[in-house]
Coordinates of C-alpha atoms and ligand atoms in Angstrom, one line a residue:
M612 CA 136.3 34.2 105.2
M613 CA 133.4 31.9 106.0
N614 CA 131.7 32.1 109.3
I615 CA 130.7 28.9 111.0
A616 CA 128.2 28.3 113.8
V617 CA 128.3 25.0 115.7
L618 CA 125.1 23.7 117.3
A619 CA 125.5 21.2 120.2
S620 CA 123.6 19.9 123.1
G621 CA 126.2 17.9 125.1
N622 CA 129.8 17.0 125.3
G623 CA 131.1 19.0 122.3
S624 CA 134.1 16.9 121.3
N625 CA 133.3 17.4 117.6
F626 CA 133.0 21.1 118.2
Q627 CA 136.4 21.0 119.9
A628 CA 137.9 19.0 117.0
L629 CA 136.6 21.6 114.5
A630 CA 137.8 24.5 116.5
S631 CA 141.2 23.0 116.8
A632 CA 141.4 22.3 113.1
V633 CA 140.6 26.0 112.5
K634 CA 143.1 27.1 115.0
R635 CA 146.0 25.1 113.4
G636 CA 145.1 26.4 110.0
Y637 CA 143.8 23.2 108.5
I638 CA 140.4 24.9 107.9
R639 CA 140.5 28.6 106.8
A640 CA 137.3 29.9 108.4
C641 CA 136.0 31.4 111.5
V642 CA 134.1 29.5 114.2
K643 CA 132.0 32.4 115.2
L644 CA 129.8 30.9 117.7
L645 CA 128.5 27.9 119.6
V646 CA 124.8 27.6 120.1
V647 CA 123.4 25.2 122.7
D648 CA 119.8 24.2 123.7
K649 CA 120.9 22.8 127.1
E650 CA 122.1 25.2 129.7
G651 CA 124.6 22.9 131.2
A652 CA 126.1 21.5 128.0
Y653 CA 129.8 20.7 128.5
A654 CA 130.4 22.2 125.0
R655 CA 130.1 25.6 126.6
V656 CA 133.0 25.0 128.9
R657 CA 135.1 24.1 125.8
A658 CA 133.8 27.3 124.0
R659 CA 135.0 29.5 126.9
R660 CA 138.4 27.8 126.9
L661 CA 138.6 28.3 123.1
K662 CA 137.4 31.9 123.5
I663 CA 134.5 31.3 121.2
K664 CA 131.2 33.0 121.9
D665 CA 128.6 30.6 123.2
I666 CA 124.8 31.2 123.3
F667 CA 122.2 29.2 125.1
I668 CA 118.8 29.4 123.5
D669 CA 116.3 28.1 126.1
P670 CA 113.6 25.9 124.3
K671 CA 111.3 26.6 127.2
R672 CA 111.0 30.3 126.1
F673 CA 109.2 29.2 122.9
R674 CA 105.8 27.8 122.4
T675 CA 106.7 25.8 119.3
R676 CA 109.7 24.3 117.5
V677 CA 109.1 26.7 114.6
D678 CA 109.4 29.7 117.0
F679 CA 112.6 28.3 118.4
D680 CA 114.0 27.8 114.9
E681 CA 113.0 31.3 113.9
A682 CA 114.9 32.8 116.8
L683 CA 117.9 30.6 115.9
R684 CA 117.6 31.7 112.2
K685 CA 117.6 35.3 113.2
L686 CA 120.6 34.9 115.4
L687 CA 122.6 33.1 112.7
K688 CA 121.6 35.7 110.2
A689 CA 122.7 38.5 112.5
E690 CA 126.1 36.8 113.0
K691 CA 126.4 36.4 109.2
I692 CA 126.8 32.6 109.4
D693 CA 127.6 30.8 106.2
L694 CA 127.7 27.2 107.5
V695 CA 125.8 25.5 110.3
V696 CA 127.5 22.5 111.8
L697 CA 125.4 20.2 113.9
A698 CA 127.5 18.4 116.5
G699 CA 125.4 16.4 118.8
F700 CA 122.5 18.8 118.6
M701 CA 119.5 16.9 119.9
R702 CA 116.8 18.8 118.2
I703 CA 115.1 18.3 114.9
L704 CA 115.2 21.4 112.7
S705 CA 112.0 22.5 111.1
P706 CA 111.6 22.4 107.3
R707 CA 111.5 26.2 107.1
F708 CA 114.9 26.5 108.9
V709 CA 116.4 23.8 106.7
R710 CA 115.2 25.6 103.6
A711 CA 116.6 28.9 104.8
F712 CA 120.1 27.2 105.0
K713 CA 119.7 24.8 102.1
N714 CA 122.9 22.8 101.6
R715 CA 124.6 24.9 104.3
I716 CA 123.8 22.7 107.3
V717 CA 125.9 19.6 107.9
N718 CA 125.5 16.8 110.5
I719 CA 127.6 13.9 111.7
H720 CA 126.0 10.6 112.5
P721 CA 127.8 7.7 114.3
A722 CA 126.8 5.0 111.8
L723 CA 126.9 4.2 108.1
L724 CA 123.7 5.8 106.9
P725 CA 121.1 4.8 106.0
A726 CA 121.7 2.1 108.7
F727 CA 120.9 3.0 112.3
R728 CA 119.3 6.4 111.9
G729 CA 118.3 8.1 115.1
E730 CA 119.6 7.7 118.6
H731 CA 122.0 5.1 120.1
A732 CA 123.3 4.2 116.7
I733 CA 126.7 2.9 118.0
K734 CA 125.1 0.6 120.5
R735 CA 122.4 -0.6 118.1
A736 CA 125.1 -1.6 115.5
L737 CA 127.0 -3.6 118.1
T738 CA 123.8 -5.3 119.5
Y739 CA 122.7 -6.1 115.9
G740 CA 125.9 -8.0 115.5
C741 CA 127.4 -5.9 112.7
T742 CA 131.0 -6.7 111.8
M743 CA 131.3 -3.1 110.5
T744 CA 129.8 0.3 111.3
G745 CA 131.1 3.8 110.9
V746 CA 130.6 7.5 110.6
T747 CA 128.6 9.6 108.1
V748 CA 128.9 13.3 107.5
H749 CA 126.0 14.6 105.5
F750 CA 124.0 17.6 104.4
V751 CA 120.8 18.1 106.4
D752 CA 117.5 18.0 104.6
E753 CA 114.0 17.9 105.9
S754 CA 114.2 14.3 107.2
V755 CA 116.3 13.1 110.2
D756 CA 119.7 11.6 109.3
H757 CA 118.8 11.6 105.7
G758 CA 120.4 14.3 103.5
P759 CA 123.1 13.8 100.8
V760 CA 126.2 12.0 102.1
I761 CA 129.5 14.0 102.1
L762 CA 132.0 11.5 103.7
Q763 CA 131.8 8.1 105.3
G764 CA 134.3 6.1 107.2
A765 CA 134.1 2.5 108.4
V766 CA 135.1 0.9 111.6
T767 CA 135.3 -2.9 112.0
I768 CA 133.7 -4.6 115.0
K769 CA 135.6 -7.7 116.2
A770 CA 134.0 -10.4 118.3
G771 CA 133.8 -9.4 121.9
T772 CA 134.2 -5.7 121.3
K773 CA 133.0 -3.6 124.2
L774 CA 130.6 -0.7 123.7
S775 CA 133.0 1.7 125.3
D776 CA 135.8 0.7 122.9
L777 CA 133.6 0.9 119.9
E778 CA 132.5 4.4 121.0
K779 CA 136.1 5.5 121.3
K780 CA 136.9 4.2 117.9
I781 CA 133.9 5.9 116.4
H782 CA 134.6 9.3 118.1
R783 CA 138.2 9.2 117.0
L784 CA 137.0 8.7 113.4
E785 CA 134.5 11.5 113.8
H786 CA 137.2 13.9 114.9
L787 CA 139.1 13.2 111.7
L788 CA 136.1 13.1 109.2
Y789 CA 134.2 16.2 110.4
P790 CA 137.1 18.7 110.0
K791 CA 137.8 17.1 106.6
A792 CA 134.2 17.6 105.4
V793 CA 134.1 21.1 106.8
K794 CA 137.3 22.0 105.0
L795 CA 135.9 20.7 101.7
F796 CA 132.8 22.8 102.2
V797 CA 134.8 25.9 103.1
E798 CA 137.0 25.5 100.0
K799 CA 133.7 25.2 98.0
K800 CA 134.7 21.7 96.8
L801 CA 131.3 20.1 97.6
H802 CA 128.8 20.0 94.8
V803 CA 125.3 18.6 95.4
K804 CA 123.1 17.2 92.7
N805 CA 120.1 15.3 93.9
R806 CA 121.5 12.9 96.6
R807 CA 124.9 12.8 95.1
V808 CA 127.8 15.0 96.5
T809 CA 130.8 15.2 94.2
I810 CA 134.1 16.5 95.4
R811 CA 136.1 18.6 93.0
Ligands
LIG1532 C1 128.5 12.2 118.1 O1 128.7 10.9 118.2 C2 127.8 12.5 116.8 O2 128.0 11.6 115.8 C3 126.4 12.5 117.3 O3 126.4 13.0 118.5 C4 127.7 12.8 119.1 C5 128.1 14.1 119.6 O4 129.3 14.0 120.4 N1 125.5 13.2 116.3 P1 130.1 15.3 120.9 O5 129.1 16.2 121.7 O6 130.6 16.1 119.7 O7 131.2 14.9 121.7

């Protein structure tokens, strides 16, 4: 069975959605651990409820990002992790780490990439006046919010939509798409060639 590690910094609702999908047998894998870089991340409360091991790696303990990532890489290796799932993890991973887990790190972004890369993507799509935005699950490469696209889903924005409503819609879609993408990975159905991911 594949071992999954989820990396988060905050709320952890995507972590929860994945753990639930595993629990109900939709994904046949083991969520072995949650790693956070913020001591007070709410995701840890969820991990304890779910009886999943949670580990806080304090960035302040490391001089550089590369040192942090090396500690993370060692931990994931020791735990025999096959898939790294980024779920609101607010750190950029160094190229060396990404190479060590090539095509075995996935991320979720609350916009239709390549639109609105980076932070506050939901709000920026709304402010821009988009009539549509969405969610992207993708493999992680050496650039931020950039790797090969696995799944995307769209959300329409009607006139007068409030940010909080759009956020709710986006998160609901995330909680559907992320487990779906992870299931495909675990079942070895994702094949990456250049930027193209085929599902078979
Ligand atoms: C999600 O919107 C995700 O797309 C983005 O960070 C947010 C994390 O939310 N990368 P949560 O911590 O999973 O609730």
